[in-house]
Structures are given as C-alpha cells and as structure tokens.
Amino acid sequence: MTHFPRLLLLLAVALSACTGATETPDAASITPPLCSKVASFGNGATCSVQDPTLAVCGAAAKRTCASGWLCFDAPEYASCGCATDGDCDGRSAYVNAARTAAKKAPLNSKCVQGRCSGQP
C-alpha cells in the first residue's frame, strides 16, 4: 500500500498532461509536396526582395522570391520534398535554367534527407 500515493500522483500528472492546450504545428513542420508532383515551379523571372509586391513573379497567391533572386509560385516549391535524386529533376531544371541565364554555376539534381539540395 505504500505505492498507492505515488500511483495517484503519477495518474494526476498523466491526466493533467492530457488536458493541456494543444500546440499548433509551425509552418516549417508541414510536409512539402514532392518536387516530382509540382507541375510548374514559377515563371522563371528574376526577382528582388526589395520589391514587396513581387509583381515580376506573376499572379500566384503565395509567390516568393527564393534566395533573393528567383521567383517561385510558393515557398514550398522552392524547398519541395524528394525520395530519390530523380524527384529533383524538374526543380533542378527550373533553377538551372535561371542560373544559366544569370551566368551562375548549375546545381546538381540531388535528394538529401528528403529535400532537393541546393538553393536557387
């Protein structure tokens, strides 16, 4: 019977943990789409973070200026997910077309820990 008070205390702690407020996941924890499932990454325009309208990036509701220079239709397209290196081919082609036009070295199409490697 000496364990009874300890069991009651543990039960009370466990129950209080279950009634606490639930946390909402932050945006970074949301699983991005697979790059191979993205039909269009953006319009390929060169953007600037100094232009808050991002008008050059087109009309996409969630358009973003990735790495401060390349338009994407949504932030999750810039850092989309992958399971194999081949999943990154479309994203790499989009980024490398813009990098070539900007006279920058191309990126490799490589999947690293579930994300396509390399920033635009």
Tab-separated table of N, CA and C in Angstrom:
chain	number	residue	atom	x	y	z
A	1	MET	N	0.809	-1.197	0.000
A	1	MET	CA	0.000	0.000	0.000
A	1	MET	C	0.856	1.266	0.000
A	2	THR	N	2.156	1.144	0.243
A	2	THR	CA	2.999	2.340	0.273
A	2	THR	C	3.153	2.957	-1.118
A	3	HIS	N	2.856	2.223	-2.174
A	3	HIS	CA	2.982	2.738	-3.536
A	3	HIS	C	1.730	3.475	-3.987
A	4	PHE	N	0.647	3.357	-3.223
A	4	PHE	CA	-0.621	3.959	-3.619
A	4	PHE	C	-0.541	5.480	-3.796
A	5	PRO	N	0.051	6.253	-2.874
A	5	PRO	CA	0.143	7.709	-3.064
A	5	PRO	C	0.986	8.070	-4.297
A	6	ARG	N	2.039	7.307	-4.535
A	6	ARG	CA	2.881	7.571	-5.704
A	6	ARG	C	2.099	7.313	-6.990
A	7	LEU	N	1.295	6.256	-7.019
A	7	LEU	CA	0.475	5.955	-8.194
A	7	LEU	C	-0.557	7.046	-8.442
A	8	LEU	N	-1.159	7.548	-7.362
A	8	LEU	CA	-2.121	8.636	-7.505
A	8	LEU	C	-1.458	9.884	-8.086
A	9	LEU	N	-0.269	10.196	-7.611
A	9	LEU	CA	0.470	11.351	-8.111
A	9	LEU	C	0.785	11.182	-9.594
A	10	LEU	N	1.257	10.012	-9.999
A	10	LEU	CA	1.560	9.751	-11.404
A	10	LEU	C	0.310	9.836	-12.270
A	11	LEU	N	-0.809	9.322	-11.775
A	11	LEU	CA	-2.066	9.402	-12.501
A	11	LEU	C	-2.513	10.848	-12.665
A	12	ALA	N	-2.367	11.652	-11.631
A	12	ALA	CA	-2.745	13.066	-11.705
A	12	ALA	C	-1.881	13.815	-12.717
A	13	VAL	N	-0.583	13.534	-12.730
A	13	VAL	CA	0.323	14.172	-13.681
A	13	VAL	C	-0.039	13.766	-15.104
A	14	ALA	N	-0.304	12.492	-15.309
A	14	ALA	CA	-0.663	11.997	-16.645
A	14	ALA	C	-1.960	12.628	-17.131
A	15	LEU	N	-2.939	12.732	-16.273
A	15	LEU	CA	-4.222	13.335	-16.661
A	15	LEU	C	-4.079	14.816	-16.947
A	16	SER	N	-3.255	15.507	-16.195
A	16	SER	CA	-3.085	16.940	-16.443
A	16	SER	C	-2.380	17.173	-17.773
A	17	ALA	N	-1.512	16.265	-18.151
A	17	ALA	CA	-0.833	16.390	-19.443
A	17	ALA	C	-1.813	16.221	-20.587
A	18	CYS	N	-2.835	15.423	-20.393
A	18	CYS	CA	-3.817	15.181	-21.448
A	18	CYS	C	-4.792	16.331	-21.611
A	19	THR	N	-4.951	17.156	-20.591
A	19	THR	CA	-5.921	18.237	-20.670
A	19	THR	C	-5.281	19.566	-21.013
A	20	GLY	N	-3.970	19.584	-21.225
A	20	GLY	CA	-3.281	20.826	-21.552
A	20	GLY	C	-3.678	21.315	-22.937
A	21	ALA	N	-3.344	22.559	-23.218
A	21	ALA	CA	-3.652	23.151	-24.526
A	21	ALA	C	-2.845	22.448	-25.607
A	22	THR	N	-3.464	22.256	-26.748
A	22	THR	CA	-2.761	21.620	-27.855
A	22	THR	C	-1.938	22.663	-28.589
A	23	GLU	N	-0.812	22.237	-29.094
A	23	GLU	CA	0.060	23.129	-29.845
A	23	GLU	C	-0.241	22.997	-31.320
A	24	THR	N	-0.172	24.107	-32.038
A	24	THR	CA	-0.332	24.051	-33.481
A	24	THR	C	1.050	23.918	-34.100
A	25	PRO	N	1.184	23.074	-35.123
A	25	PRO	CA	2.494	22.905	-35.734
A	25	PRO	C	2.907	24.175	-36.460
A	26	ASP	N	4.208	24.493	-36.414
A	26	ASP	CA	4.640	25.666	-37.151
A	26	ASP	C	4.748	25.330	-38.631
A	27	ALA	N	4.819	26.356	-39.458
A	27	ALA	CA	4.805	26.177	-40.905
A	27	ALA	C	5.975	25.330	-41.389
A	28	ALA	N	7.113	25.390	-40.707
A	28	ALA	CA	8.288	24.635	-41.131
A	28	ALA	C	8.103	23.134	-40.962
A	29	SER	N	7.172	22.723	-40.095
A	29	SER	CA	6.985	21.303	-39.861
A	29	SER	C	5.993	20.672	-40.836
A	30	ILE	N	5.365	21.462	-41.674
A	30	ILE	CA	4.424	20.937	-42.654
A	30	ILE	C	5.206	20.266	-43.779
A	31	THR	N	4.786	19.085	-44.156
A	31	THR	CA	5.479	18.340	-45.193
A	31	THR	C	5.290	19.016	-46.553
A	32	PRO	N	6.384	19.357	-47.225
A	32	PRO	CA	6.272	19.991	-48.534
A	32	PRO	C	5.865	18.959	-49.579
A	33	PRO	N	5.338	19.412	-50.722
A	33	PRO	CA	4.981	18.459	-51.774
A	33	PRO	C	6.239	17.844	-52.382
A	34	LEU	N	6.097	16.662	-52.957
A	34	LEU	CA	7.222	16.090	-53.696
A	34	LEU	C	7.487	16.948	-54.924
A	35	CYS	N	8.736	17.226	-55.190
A	35	CYS	CA	9.097	18.045	-56.349
A	35	CYS	C	8.573	17.424	-57.641
A	36	SER	N	8.556	16.101	-57.699
A	36	SER	CA	8.098	15.417	-58.910
A	36	SER	C	6.609	15.614	-59.155
A	37	LYS	N	5.861	16.088	-58.143
A	37	LYS	CA	4.419	16.322	-58.278
A	37	LYS	C	4.090	17.774	-58.627
A	38	VAL	N	5.091	18.660	-58.612
A	38	VAL	CA	4.862	20.078	-58.901
A	38	VAL	C	4.859	20.270	-60.415
A	39	ALA	N	3.747	20.772	-60.948
A	39	ALA	CA	3.611	20.959	-62.398
A	39	ALA	C	4.420	22.153	-62.887
A	40	SER	N	4.429	23.231	-62.126
A	40	SER	CA	5.153	24.440	-62.521
A	40	SER	C	5.709	25.094	-61.271
A	41	PHE	N	7.005	25.372	-61.267
A	41	PHE	CA	7.649	25.960	-60.101
A	41	PHE	C	7.497	27.471	-60.063
A	42	GLY	N	7.346	28.088	-61.199
A	42	GLY	CA	7.223	29.536	-61.273
A	42	GLY	C	7.380	29.986	-62.704
A	43	ASN	N	7.514	31.299	-62.892
A	43	ASN	CA	7.632	31.831	-64.254
A	43	ASN	C	9.079	32.062	-64.666
A	44	GLY	N	10.035	31.727	-63.810
A	44	GLY	CA	11.450	31.837	-64.149
A	44	GLY	C	12.008	33.245	-64.087
A	45	ALA	N	11.211	34.192	-63.611
A	45	ALA	CA	11.663	35.581	-63.564
A	45	ALA	C	12.661	35.803	-62.431
A	46	THR	N	13.517	36.778	-62.650
A	46	THR	CA	14.455	37.209	-61.630
A	46	THR	C	13.760	38.258	-60.781
A	47	CYS	N	13.783	38.063	-59.475
A	47	CYS	CA	13.078	38.966	-58.560
A	47	CYS	C	14.048	39.602	-57.586
A	48	SER	N	13.514	40.487	-56.785
A	48	SER	CA	14.292	41.146	-55.746
A	48	SER	C	13.435	41.243	-54.499
A	49	VAL	N	14.020	40.951	-53.357
A	49	VAL	CA	13.274	41.059	-52.111
A	49	VAL	C	12.975	42.515	-51.763
A	50	GLN	N	13.629	43.463	-52.449
A	50	GLN	CA	13.341	44.877	-52.236
A	50	GLN	C	11.992	45.275	-52.841
A	51	ASP	N	11.446	44.441	-53.749
A	51	ASP	CA	10.129	44.708	-54.335
A	51	ASP	C	9.097	43.898	-53.559
A	52	PRO	N	8.427	44.497	-52.572
A	52	PRO	CA	7.491	43.737	-51.745
A	52	PRO	C	6.270	43.221	-52.502
A	53	THR	N	5.967	43.779	-53.680
A	53	THR	CA	4.808	43.304	-54.432
A	53	THR	C	5.099	42.005	-55.166
A	54	LEU	N	6.361	41.746	-55.471
A	54	LEU	CA	6.785	40.578	-56.249
A	54	LEU	C	5.985	40.460	-57.549
A	55	ALA	N	5.610	41.585	-58.120
A	55	ALA	CA	4.805	41.603	-59.340
A	55	ALA	C	5.475	40.840	-60.476
A	56	VAL	N	6.784	40.892	-60.541
A	56	VAL	CA	7.504	40.210	-61.599
A	56	VAL	C	7.312	38.686	-61.533
A	57	CYS	N	6.954	38.171	-60.355
A	57	CYS	CA	6.793	36.731	-60.161
A	57	CYS	C	5.438	36.210	-60.645
A	58	GLY	N	4.569	37.083	-61.092
A	58	GLY	CA	3.281	36.626	-61.600
A	58	GLY	C	2.179	36.773	-60.572
A	59	ALA	N	1.078	36.064	-60.830
A	59	ALA	CA	-0.123	36.242	-60.026
A	59	ALA	C	-0.341	35.176	-58.955
A	60	ALA	N	0.562	34.236	-58.800
A	60	ALA	CA	0.375	33.172	-57.807
A	60	ALA	C	0.172	33.786	-56.419
A	61	ALA	N	-0.799	33.282	-55.697
A	61	ALA	CA	-1.163	33.844	-54.387
A	61	ALA	C	-0.026	33.758	-53.371
A	62	LYS	N	0.788	32.715	-53.431
A	62	LYS	CA	1.852	32.516	-52.435
A	62	LYS	C	3.242	32.730	-53.037
A	63	ARG	N	3.320	33.461	-54.137
A	63	ARG	CA	4.612	33.649	-54.814
A	63	ARG	C	5.672	34.145	-53.842
A	64	THR	N	6.902	33.758	-54.129
A	64	THR	CA	8.014	34.119	-53.253
A	64	THR	C	9.271	34.343	-54.078
A	65	CYS	N	10.190	35.072	-53.504
A	65	CYS	CA	11.472	35.349	-54.140
A	65	CYS	C	12.519	34.517	-53.405
A	66	ALA	N	12.794	33.329	-53.908
A	66	ALA	CA	13.709	32.400	-53.243
A	66	ALA	C	15.156	32.850	-53.398
A	67	SER	N	15.884	32.763	-52.326
A	67	SER	CA	17.295	33.160	-52.272
A	67	SER	C	17.506	34.600	-52.717
A	68	GLY	N	16.451	35.390	-52.690
A	68	GLY	CA	16.548	36.804	-53.026
A	68	GLY	C	16.696	37.108	-54.497
A	69	TRP	N	16.408	36.113	-55.393
A	69	TRP	CA	16.558	36.435	-56.810
A	69	TRP	C	15.695	35.613	-57.769
A	70	LEU	N	15.138	34.466	-57.382
A	70	LEU	CA	14.392	33.628	-58.320
A	70	LEU	C	12.950	33.425	-57.866
A	71	CYS	N	12.011	33.713	-58.773
A	71	CYS	CA	10.581	33.575	-58.459
A	71	CYS	C	10.152	32.114	-58.369
A	72	PHE	N	9.359	31.816	-57.364
A	72	PHE	CA	8.673	30.535	-57.216
A	72	PHE	C	7.213	30.848	-56.926
A	73	ASP	N	6.320	29.996	-57.386
A	73	ASP	CA	4.893	30.208	-57.148
A	73	ASP	C	4.499	30.021	-55.693
A	74	ALA	N	5.310	29.335	-54.908
A	74	ALA	CA	5.033	29.119	-53.483
A	74	ALA	C	6.342	28.754	-52.786
A	75	PRO	N	6.492	29.119	-51.516
A	75	PRO	CA	7.727	28.789	-50.792
A	75	PRO	C	7.992	27.288	-50.728
A	76	GLU	N	6.925	26.493	-50.620
A	76	GLU	CA	7.127	25.043	-50.530
A	76	GLU	C	7.628	24.444	-51.837
A	77	TYR	N	7.491	25.165	-52.952
A	77	TYR	CA	8.045	24.676	-54.221
A	77	TYR	C	9.558	24.888	-54.256
A	78	ALA	N	10.037	25.926	-53.612
A	78	ALA	CA	11.474	26.196	-53.575
A	78	ALA	C	12.212	25.147	-52.748
A	79	SER	N	11.549	24.596	-51.745
A	79	SER	CA	12.181	23.562	-50.914
A	79	SER	C	11.285	22.331	-50.849
A	80	CYS	N	10.869	21.869	-52.032
A	80	CYS	CA	9.986	20.708	-52.114
A	80	CYS	C	10.711	19.428	-51.713
A	81	GLY	N	9.941	18.381	-51.494
A	81	GLY	CA	10.480	17.132	-50.994
A	81	GLY	C	10.877	16.152	-52.089
A	82	CYS	N	11.584	15.105	-51.671
A	82	CYS	CA	12.030	14.085	-52.613
A	82	CYS	C	12.273	12.772	-51.872
A	83	ALA	N	12.275	11.705	-52.635
A	83	ALA	CA	12.648	10.393	-52.111
A	83	ALA	C	13.887	9.881	-52.835
A	84	THR	N	14.062	10.305	-54.091
A	84	THR	CA	15.215	9.908	-54.891
A	84	THR	C	15.774	11.133	-55.608
A	85	ASP	N	16.984	11.021	-56.127
A	85	ASP	CA	17.577	12.121	-56.889
A	85	ASP	C	16.704	12.501	-58.081
A	86	GLY	N	16.062	11.518	-58.701
A	86	GLY	CA	15.205	11.773	-59.858
A	86	GLY	C	14.014	12.657	-59.551
A	87	ASP	N	13.551	12.648	-58.295
A	87	ASP	CA	12.443	13.515	-57.896
A	87	ASP	C	12.814	14.990	-58.026
A	88	CYS	N	14.098	15.295	-58.018
A	88	CYS	CA	14.584	16.683	-58.050
A	88	CYS	C	14.824	17.200	-59.468
A	89	ASP	N	14.667	16.357	-60.470
A	89	ASP	CA	14.995	16.756	-61.837
A	89	ASP	C	14.231	17.992	-62.307
A	90	GLY	N	12.924	18.058	-62.065
A	90	GLY	CA	12.126	19.203	-62.510
A	90	GLY	C	12.540	20.492	-61.821
A	91	ARG	N	12.734	20.432	-60.515
A	91	ARG	CA	13.166	21.620	-59.772
A	91	ARG	C	14.546	22.057	-60.234
A	92	SER	N	15.443	21.095	-60.408
A	92	SER	CA	16.800	21.423	-60.854
A	92	SER	C	16.794	22.051	-62.237
A	93	ALA	N	15.958	21.544	-63.134
A	93	ALA	CA	15.863	22.115	-64.482
A	93	ALA	C	15.379	23.558	-64.415
A	94	TYR	N	14.366	23.814	-63.573
A	94	TYR	CA	13.830	25.173	-63.409
A	94	TYR	C	14.906	26.110	-62.852
A	95	VAL	N	15.555	25.692	-61.777
A	95	VAL	CA	16.583	26.518	-61.141
A	95	VAL	C	17.771	26.709	-62.074
A	96	ASN	N	18.210	25.638	-62.735
A	96	ASN	CA	19.398	25.731	-63.589
A	96	ASN	C	19.172	26.583	-64.829
A	97	ALA	N	17.953	26.613	-65.354
A	97	ALA	CA	17.659	27.498	-66.492
A	97	ALA	C	17.878	28.954	-66.060
A	98	ALA	N	17.397	29.298	-64.872
A	98	ALA	CA	17.571	30.661	-64.364
A	98	ALA	C	19.033	30.928	-64.003
A	99	ARG	N	19.701	29.939	-63.407
A	99	ARG	CA	21.107	30.113	-63.047
A	99	ARG	C	21.970	30.307	-64.293
A	100	THR	N	21.688	29.560	-65.347
A	100	THR	CA	22.436	29.699	-66.593
A	100	THR	C	22.240	31.100	-67.179
A	101	ALA	N	20.991	31.572	-67.185
A	101	ALA	CA	20.706	32.913	-67.699
A	101	ALA	C	21.417	33.988	-66.870
A	102	ALA	N	21.591	33.732	-65.583
A	102	ALA	CA	22.270	34.683	-64.692
A	102	ALA	C	23.774	34.431	-64.623
A	103	LYS	N	24.262	33.538	-65.471
A	103	LYS	CA	25.687	33.185	-65.522
A	103	LYS	C	26.211	32.652	-64.190
A	104	LYS	N	25.376	31.819	-63.553
A	104	LYS	CA	25.763	31.148	-62.316
A	104	LYS	C	25.962	29.667	-62.610
A	105	ALA	N	26.768	29.011	-61.807
A	105	ALA	CA	27.010	27.574	-61.977
A	105	ALA	C	25.725	26.792	-61.700
A	106	PRO	N	25.482	25.719	-62.461
A	106	PRO	CA	24.271	24.912	-62.243
A	106	PRO	C	24.369	24.084	-60.958
A	107	LEU	N	23.194	23.674	-60.488
A	107	LEU	CA	23.103	22.802	-59.318
A	107	LEU	C	22.979	21.355	-59.757
A	108	ASN	N	23.424	20.445	-58.911
A	108	ASN	CA	23.202	19.023	-59.158
A	108	ASN	C	21.786	18.665	-58.731
A	109	SER	N	21.209	17.701	-59.422
A	109	SER	CA	19.893	17.203	-59.057
A	109	SER	C	20.098	16.098	-58.026
A	110	LYS	N	19.988	16.451	-56.745
A	110	LYS	CA	20.311	15.506	-55.681
A	110	LYS	C	19.323	15.636	-54.532
A	111	CYS	N	18.880	14.484	-54.031
A	111	CYS	CA	17.968	14.427	-52.887
A	111	CYS	C	18.801	14.171	-51.630
A	112	VAL	N	18.701	15.067	-50.658
A	112	VAL	CA	19.454	14.946	-49.415
A	112	VAL	C	18.474	15.041	-48.246
A	113	GLN	N	18.323	13.966	-47.521
A	113	GLN	CA	17.443	13.906	-46.349
A	113	GLN	C	16.031	14.396	-46.655
A	114	GLY	N	15.492	13.977	-47.791
A	114	GLY	CA	14.102	14.277	-48.124
A	114	GLY	C	13.851	15.611	-48.771
A	115	ARG	N	14.881	16.381	-49.056
A	115	ARG	CA	14.750	17.672	-49.736
A	115	ARG	C	15.760	17.746	-50.867
A	116	CYS	N	15.384	18.437	-51.942
A	116	CYS	CA	16.322	18.640	-53.046
A	116	CYS	C	17.387	19.623	-52.591
A	117	SER	N	18.643	19.251	-52.797
A	117	SER	CA	19.744	20.064	-52.312
A	117	SER	C	19.965	21.294	-53.175
A	118	GLY	N	20.590	22.263	-52.572
A	118	GLY	CA	20.974	23.480	-53.280
A	118	GLY	C	19.884	24.525	-53.312
A	119	GLN	N	20.259	25.730	-52.959
A	119	GLN	CA	19.357	26.860	-53.055
A	119	GLN	C	19.493	27.478	-54.440
A	120	PRO	N	18.416	28.072	-54.919
A	120	PRO	CA	18.478	28.677	-56.258
A	120	PRO	C	19.623	29.639	-56.352
